[in-house]
Amino acid sequence: MQRAIVILAMVLGGCAKNVPSPELATSLPSPESRPEPVAPKYEHIFMMPVDQALAEATRLLAQNGWVLKPMEDPKYLLTEWRSAQIGTKSWGWQSDGDFTRYLVAGELIAERQSIVRIFRMKRVSFSNDAELRAYSSGRQGSIAIWMAAVEQDLIRKTSPVGLAQRERDTAPWVELDGAAQGTRDLKLEQDLLLRLETRPSLETLTGTLRLTRDDTFARDPSFYLKRWKQEVQEPCDRKVAGFQPLLKPGLTVLIGEQLGTRESPAAVGDLACEAAKAGHGVTLVLSVPDKEQKRLDAYLKSQGRPVDQDALLQGDFWRKIQQDGRGSRAMMDLIDRVRALGAAGHSVSVVAMDTDMSGGKARDAHMAKVVLKQRDARPQDVLLLLAGNVHTRLGDADWDDDFVPLSKHLHQRFPDLKVLEVGYAQGRRWGCDVETSGDMVCDIMGITPLPELAVPSGAPMAIRMLPELHDEGFHGFLDVGALSISLPAIALRGHEPPAPSPVKETPAASAAPAAAPAMRQAPAPAQAPTPAP
């Protein structure tokens, strides 16, 4: 059985990208006339163990009404057969119906890299019932009349002759062994992809986590930001299209991001630069615990030298082991950009609004209180707030009817504030999630946008406003293109931008490296026998 399944997984090809899947005809054409299945060249690599991806695939199938059969190999899932439609008549015969089942094959690429392929199996089934056409006269006619009487008697006794045409699910006398047509179900694979790579990152609080070692250790000179050495520390060369019409004294903008990327903090830094260069005071609010405020203030007044950077990173927020993306190198660089703006004579500040409280509603209420205090202290500033989009959206939370996000508290005082959702293309980020074992793991993760947030990977940075508030609670988008990983700031290496690696050059037989696109060449599609349960 397992060998049949492995053969099936090897020869059926496809991809979890947005490519339509072919529909199989109810009548089976000859091999010569059968069209070639659509075969995308690449497939998606999940940045997670294969058992975690398959656990979500199990939930997806169950929610769609499929019943799983027991399997010896945990890397495979197989559903029961289910009738797709009642049999159709053609040329004097009638089938017992079209039947469908799913095979899910998981492939382990590395410890935290896996591929999941979902195959939809179809076949037309025939039972052993038959029909004899009646002749108008003679011996054959008499036999036909006798056979019709026997058949009617069997139907009255609820024999399989009648049941096989009425059952919506598989009848026990219907034979479903043997060859079946199969193809990748790209729609179901896309549903799985969105389930696994659109979840918000868990945010870890320093009050409950272990910290890195307390002793001082030497960092290599290549670790440190070099902006402090430059004659013009922050040139503000890039402008964000669509920001200029919004710029005015007292503007409040909330930006909801996916944690642990390079692009979102860089885009917010560009907004801060543009606002400061236009002569506005700028208040940057970050999801950093407020007990780090003294270190932030000291850093903004410093020259940004290596010793100053070391002092900033001594805070518990930066030294906790379970880094959730808020303490990334990109966030550290954003703070340094604001310091450079201040050194150039601009009126800027950085506010740490977060807390170590574990309660969601209480935590957001605390953050709102901090922000409102700063807003009152500098009412004419352009206030830019960057946080996870759970806190910035004005819509209702699906998981908790009592949860009141930070944004709603602020909206009561400032109804003209703007909420922007980061628009992005598929990529990578650093974040935390709970695995099937129950352990929290913080590592590199894949990220795929929902359709309404998706932009081309090469899209220019820009703000796009919607004509009205989106159902999820945002006014527009801050497009940043494809996302890439920003490691925790305390990581001694790995902060250099990844070297360009076009998808078409990704080898088919090996997994993509951590910083490369999560794609791999797919095997060519073909037909294969249905695995035995």
Short mmCIF file of N, CA, C and O in Angstrom, two decimals, residues 193-263:
data_model
loop_
_atom_site.label_atom_id
_atom_site.label_comp_id
_atom_site.label_asym_id
_atom_site.label_seq_id
_atom_site.Cartn_x
_atom_site.Cartn_y
_atom_site.Cartn_z
N LEU A 193 -2.42 26.89 1.99
CA LEU A 193 -1.34 27.88 2.04
C LEU A 193 -1.77 29.12 2.83
O LEU A 193 -1.04 29.61 3.68
N LEU A 194 -2.98 29.60 2.55
CA LEU A 194 -3.46 30.80 3.25
C LEU A 194 -3.69 30.52 4.73
O LEU A 194 -3.46 31.39 5.58
N ARG A 195 -4.14 29.30 5.06
CA ARG A 195 -4.34 28.96 6.46
C ARG A 195 -3.02 28.99 7.23
O ARG A 195 -2.97 29.42 8.38
N LEU A 196 -1.97 28.51 6.59
CA LEU A 196 -0.69 28.35 7.28
C LEU A 196 0.15 29.63 7.28
O LEU A 196 0.98 29.81 8.17
N GLU A 197 -0.05 30.50 6.32
CA GLU A 197 0.88 31.62 6.17
C GLU A 197 0.20 32.99 6.24
O GLU A 197 0.76 33.98 5.78
N THR A 198 -0.99 33.06 6.79
CA THR A 198 -1.62 34.37 7.01
C THR A 198 -1.95 34.59 8.48
O THR A 198 -2.52 35.62 8.83
N ARG A 199 -1.59 33.65 9.33
CA ARG A 199 -1.88 33.82 10.76
C ARG A 199 -0.96 34.88 11.36
O ARG A 199 0.22 34.95 11.02
N PRO A 200 -1.49 35.70 12.27
CA PRO A 200 -0.62 36.70 12.91
C PRO A 200 0.41 36.04 13.81
O PRO A 200 0.15 34.99 14.40
N SER A 201 1.56 36.67 13.91
CA SER A 201 2.60 36.15 14.79
C SER A 201 2.21 36.34 16.25
O SER A 201 1.61 37.35 16.61
N LEU A 202 2.54 35.35 17.06
CA LEU A 202 2.33 35.51 18.50
C LEU A 202 3.31 36.55 19.04
O LEU A 202 4.48 36.58 18.63
N GLU A 203 2.86 37.38 19.95
CA GLU A 203 3.71 38.40 20.55
C GLU A 203 4.08 37.94 21.96
O GLU A 203 3.21 37.69 22.79
N THR A 204 5.36 37.82 22.21
CA THR A 204 5.85 37.32 23.50
C THR A 204 6.19 38.48 24.42
O THR A 204 6.78 39.48 23.98
N LEU A 205 5.82 38.36 25.67
CA LEU A 205 6.02 39.44 26.65
C LEU A 205 7.22 39.12 27.53
O LEU A 205 7.39 37.98 27.98
N THR A 206 8.05 40.12 27.78
CA THR A 206 9.31 39.89 28.50
C THR A 206 9.10 39.46 29.94
O THR A 206 9.99 38.86 30.54
N GLY A 207 7.93 39.73 30.51
CA GLY A 207 7.71 39.39 31.91
C GLY A 207 7.68 37.91 32.17
O GLY A 207 7.84 37.47 33.31
N THR A 208 7.49 37.09 31.13
CA THR A 208 7.36 35.64 31.33
C THR A 208 8.43 34.84 30.62
O THR A 208 8.35 33.61 30.60
N LEU A 209 9.43 35.48 30.05
CA LEU A 209 10.39 34.77 29.22
C LEU A 209 11.81 34.85 29.77
O LEU A 209 12.18 35.80 30.45
N ARG A 210 12.59 33.82 29.45
CA ARG A 210 14.00 33.83 29.81
C ARG A 210 14.74 34.82 28.91
O ARG A 210 14.38 35.06 27.77
N LEU A 211 15.82 35.39 29.45
CA LEU A 211 16.63 36.33 28.71
C LEU A 211 17.94 35.66 28.30
O LEU A 211 18.30 34.59 28.80
N THR A 212 18.63 36.32 27.37
CA THR A 212 19.96 35.83 27.03
C THR A 212 20.91 36.09 28.19
O THR A 212 20.56 36.75 29.17
N ARG A 213 22.12 35.59 28.09
CA ARG A 213 23.07 35.74 29.19
C ARG A 213 23.33 37.21 29.51
O ARG A 213 23.26 38.07 28.64
N ASP A 214 23.61 37.49 30.76
CA ASP A 214 23.78 38.86 31.22
C ASP A 214 25.20 39.39 31.02
O ASP A 214 25.42 40.60 31.05
N ASP A 215 26.18 38.48 30.87
CA ASP A 215 27.56 38.95 30.77
C ASP A 215 27.78 39.67 29.44
O ASP A 215 27.12 39.42 28.44
N THR A 216 28.71 40.59 29.43
CA THR A 216 29.02 41.35 28.23
C THR A 216 29.83 40.48 27.27
O THR A 216 30.77 39.79 27.68
N PHE A 217 29.44 40.48 26.01
CA PHE A 217 30.20 39.72 25.02
C PHE A 217 30.57 40.66 23.89
O PHE A 217 29.89 41.66 23.62
N ALA A 218 31.66 40.34 23.22
CA ALA A 218 32.18 41.22 22.17
C ALA A 218 31.46 40.95 20.87
O ALA A 218 31.32 39.81 20.45
N ARG A 219 30.99 42.03 20.25
CA ARG A 219 30.40 41.92 18.92
C ARG A 219 31.45 42.30 17.89
O ARG A 219 32.25 43.21 18.08
N ASP A 220 31.41 41.59 16.76
CA ASP A 220 32.32 41.92 15.67
C ASP A 220 31.99 43.32 15.15
O ASP A 220 30.81 43.71 15.11
N PRO A 221 32.99 44.11 14.75
CA PRO A 221 32.71 45.47 14.24
C PRO A 221 31.71 45.50 13.08
O PRO A 221 31.01 46.50 12.90
N SER A 222 31.63 44.41 12.31
CA SER A 222 30.70 44.39 11.18
C SER A 222 29.24 44.36 11.63
O SER A 222 28.34 44.60 10.83
N PHE A 223 28.99 44.06 12.91
CA PHE A 223 27.63 43.98 13.42
C PHE A 223 26.96 45.36 13.47
O PHE A 223 25.76 45.49 13.22
N TYR A 224 27.69 46.39 13.76
CA TYR A 224 27.10 47.67 14.14
C TYR A 224 26.62 48.47 12.93
O TYR A 224 27.19 48.40 11.84
N LEU A 225 25.55 49.24 13.17
CA LEU A 225 25.06 50.18 12.16
C LEU A 225 26.11 51.25 11.91
O LEU A 225 26.76 51.73 12.83
N LYS A 226 26.27 51.65 10.66
CA LYS A 226 27.34 52.57 10.27
C LYS A 226 26.85 53.99 10.03
O LYS A 226 27.62 54.86 9.64
N ARG A 227 25.58 54.26 10.25
CA ARG A 227 25.03 55.56 9.90
C ARG A 227 25.74 56.71 10.62
O ARG A 227 25.89 57.79 10.07
N TRP A 228 26.18 56.48 11.83
CA TRP A 228 26.80 57.54 12.63
C TRP A 228 28.10 58.05 12.02
O TRP A 228 28.53 59.19 12.30
N LYS A 229 28.71 57.25 11.15
CA LYS A 229 29.96 57.66 10.52
C LYS A 229 29.75 58.55 9.30
O LYS A 229 30.69 59.21 8.84
N GLN A 230 28.54 58.56 8.75
CA GLN A 230 28.28 59.25 7.49
C GLN A 230 28.09 60.75 7.72
O GLN A 230 27.54 61.18 8.73
N GLU A 231 28.56 61.53 6.72
CA GLU A 231 28.44 62.99 6.83
C GLU A 231 26.97 63.40 6.86
O GLU A 231 26.56 64.24 7.66
N VAL A 232 26.16 62.86 5.95
CA VAL A 232 24.71 63.06 5.97
C VAL A 232 24.10 61.73 6.41
O VAL A 232 24.03 60.77 5.64
N GLN A 233 23.70 61.67 7.67
CA GLN A 233 23.32 60.38 8.23
C GLN A 233 22.00 59.85 7.69
O GLN A 233 21.81 58.65 7.58
N GLU A 234 21.07 60.75 7.36
CA GLU A 234 19.77 60.30 6.84
C GLU A 234 19.36 61.21 5.70
O GLU A 234 18.74 62.27 5.92
N PRO A 235 19.68 60.84 4.46
CA PRO A 235 19.43 61.75 3.33
C PRO A 235 17.95 61.87 2.94
O PRO A 235 17.58 62.83 2.27
N CYS A 236 17.09 60.94 3.33
CA CYS A 236 15.66 61.00 3.00
C CYS A 236 15.45 61.09 1.48
O CYS A 236 14.71 61.94 0.98
N ASP A 237 16.11 60.22 0.75
CA ASP A 237 16.04 60.26 -0.71
C ASP A 237 14.70 59.72 -1.24
O ASP A 237 14.18 60.20 -2.24
N ARG A 238 14.16 58.69 -0.59
CA ARG A 238 12.96 58.04 -1.14
C ARG A 238 11.69 58.73 -0.65
O ARG A 238 11.54 59.04 0.53
N LYS A 239 10.77 58.93 -1.57
CA LYS A 239 9.45 59.44 -1.23
C LYS A 239 8.42 58.34 -1.45
O LYS A 239 8.56 57.52 -2.37
N VAL A 240 7.40 58.33 -0.62
CA VAL A 240 6.35 57.33 -0.72
C VAL A 240 5.18 57.95 -1.45
O VAL A 240 4.54 58.90 -0.95
N ALA A 241 4.90 57.47 -2.65
CA ALA A 241 3.79 58.01 -3.43
C ALA A 241 2.48 57.86 -2.66
O ALA A 241 2.22 56.83 -2.04
N GLY A 242 1.67 58.90 -2.70
CA GLY A 242 0.39 58.87 -2.01
C GLY A 242 0.42 59.42 -0.60
O GLY A 242 -0.65 59.59 0.02
N PHE A 243 1.62 59.72 -0.06
CA PHE A 243 1.72 60.24 1.29
C PHE A 243 1.52 61.75 1.33
O PHE A 243 0.98 62.30 2.30
N GLN A 244 1.91 62.43 0.26
CA GLN A 244 1.87 63.88 0.24
C GLN A 244 0.45 64.43 0.48
O GLN A 244 0.28 65.40 1.24
N PRO A 245 -0.60 63.86 -0.14
CA PRO A 245 -1.94 64.41 0.10
C PRO A 245 -2.41 64.27 1.55
O PRO A 245 -3.32 65.00 1.97
N LEU A 246 -1.82 63.34 2.30
CA LEU A 246 -2.23 63.13 3.69
C LEU A 246 -1.49 64.04 4.66
O LEU A 246 -1.98 64.28 5.78
N LEU A 247 -0.30 64.53 4.28
CA LEU A 247 0.56 65.25 5.20
C LEU A 247 -0.08 66.56 5.67
O LEU A 247 -0.46 67.41 4.86
N LYS A 248 -0.20 66.70 6.97
CA LYS A 248 -0.69 67.94 7.57
C LYS A 248 -0.34 67.91 9.05
O LYS A 248 -0.10 66.83 9.63
N PRO A 249 -0.29 69.04 9.72
CA PRO A 249 -0.03 69.04 11.17
C PRO A 249 -1.11 68.25 11.92
O PRO A 249 -2.30 68.34 11.62
N GLY A 250 -0.67 67.44 12.86
CA GLY A 250 -1.60 66.65 13.66
C GLY A 250 -2.06 65.36 13.03
O GLY A 250 -2.91 64.66 13.59
N LEU A 251 -1.50 65.00 11.85
CA LEU A 251 -1.88 63.74 11.19
C LEU A 251 -1.53 62.55 12.08
O LEU A 251 -0.43 62.48 12.63
N THR A 252 -2.46 61.60 12.21
CA THR A 252 -2.23 60.36 12.95
C THR A 252 -2.44 59.20 12.01
O THR A 252 -3.52 59.03 11.43
N VAL A 253 -1.40 58.37 11.84
CA VAL A 253 -1.45 57.22 10.94
C VAL A 253 -1.05 55.97 11.72
O VAL A 253 0.04 55.92 12.32
N LEU A 254 -1.91 54.96 11.71
CA LEU A 254 -1.61 53.66 12.30
C LEU A 254 -1.28 52.69 11.17
O LEU A 254 -2.07 52.54 10.24
N ILE A 255 -0.13 52.05 11.25
CA ILE A 255 0.30 51.09 10.22
C ILE A 255 0.32 49.70 10.83
O ILE A 255 1.05 49.43 11.79
N GLY A 256 -0.52 48.81 10.29
CA GLY A 256 -0.58 47.43 10.76
C GLY A 256 0.31 46.54 9.94
O GLY A 256 0.13 46.41 8.72
N GLU A 257 1.30 45.93 10.56
CA GLU A 257 2.31 45.15 9.83
C GLU A 257 2.25 43.68 10.19
O GLU A 257 1.58 43.26 11.14
N GLN A 258 2.99 42.89 9.40
CA GLN A 258 3.34 41.52 9.74
C GLN A 258 4.74 41.58 10.35
O GLN A 258 5.67 42.08 9.71
N LEU A 259 4.90 41.08 11.57
CA LEU A 259 6.14 41.29 12.32
C LEU A 259 7.31 40.57 11.67
O LEU A 259 7.16 39.56 11.00
N GLY A 260 8.50 41.11 11.94
CA GLY A 260 9.74 40.42 11.58
C GLY A 260 10.17 40.55 10.14
O GLY A 260 10.84 39.66 9.61
N THR A 261 9.86 41.68 9.49
CA THR A 261 10.29 41.89 8.10
C THR A 261 11.18 43.12 8.02
O THR A 261 11.18 44.00 8.89
N ARG A 262 11.93 43.22 6.93
CA ARG A 262 12.75 44.40 6.67
C ARG A 262 11.90 45.56 6.13
O ARG A 262 12.15 46.73 6.43
N GLU A 263 10.91 45.21 5.31
CA GLU A 263 10.26 46.21 4.48
C GLU A 263 9.34 47.16 5.25
O GLU A 263 9.32 48.36 4.97
#
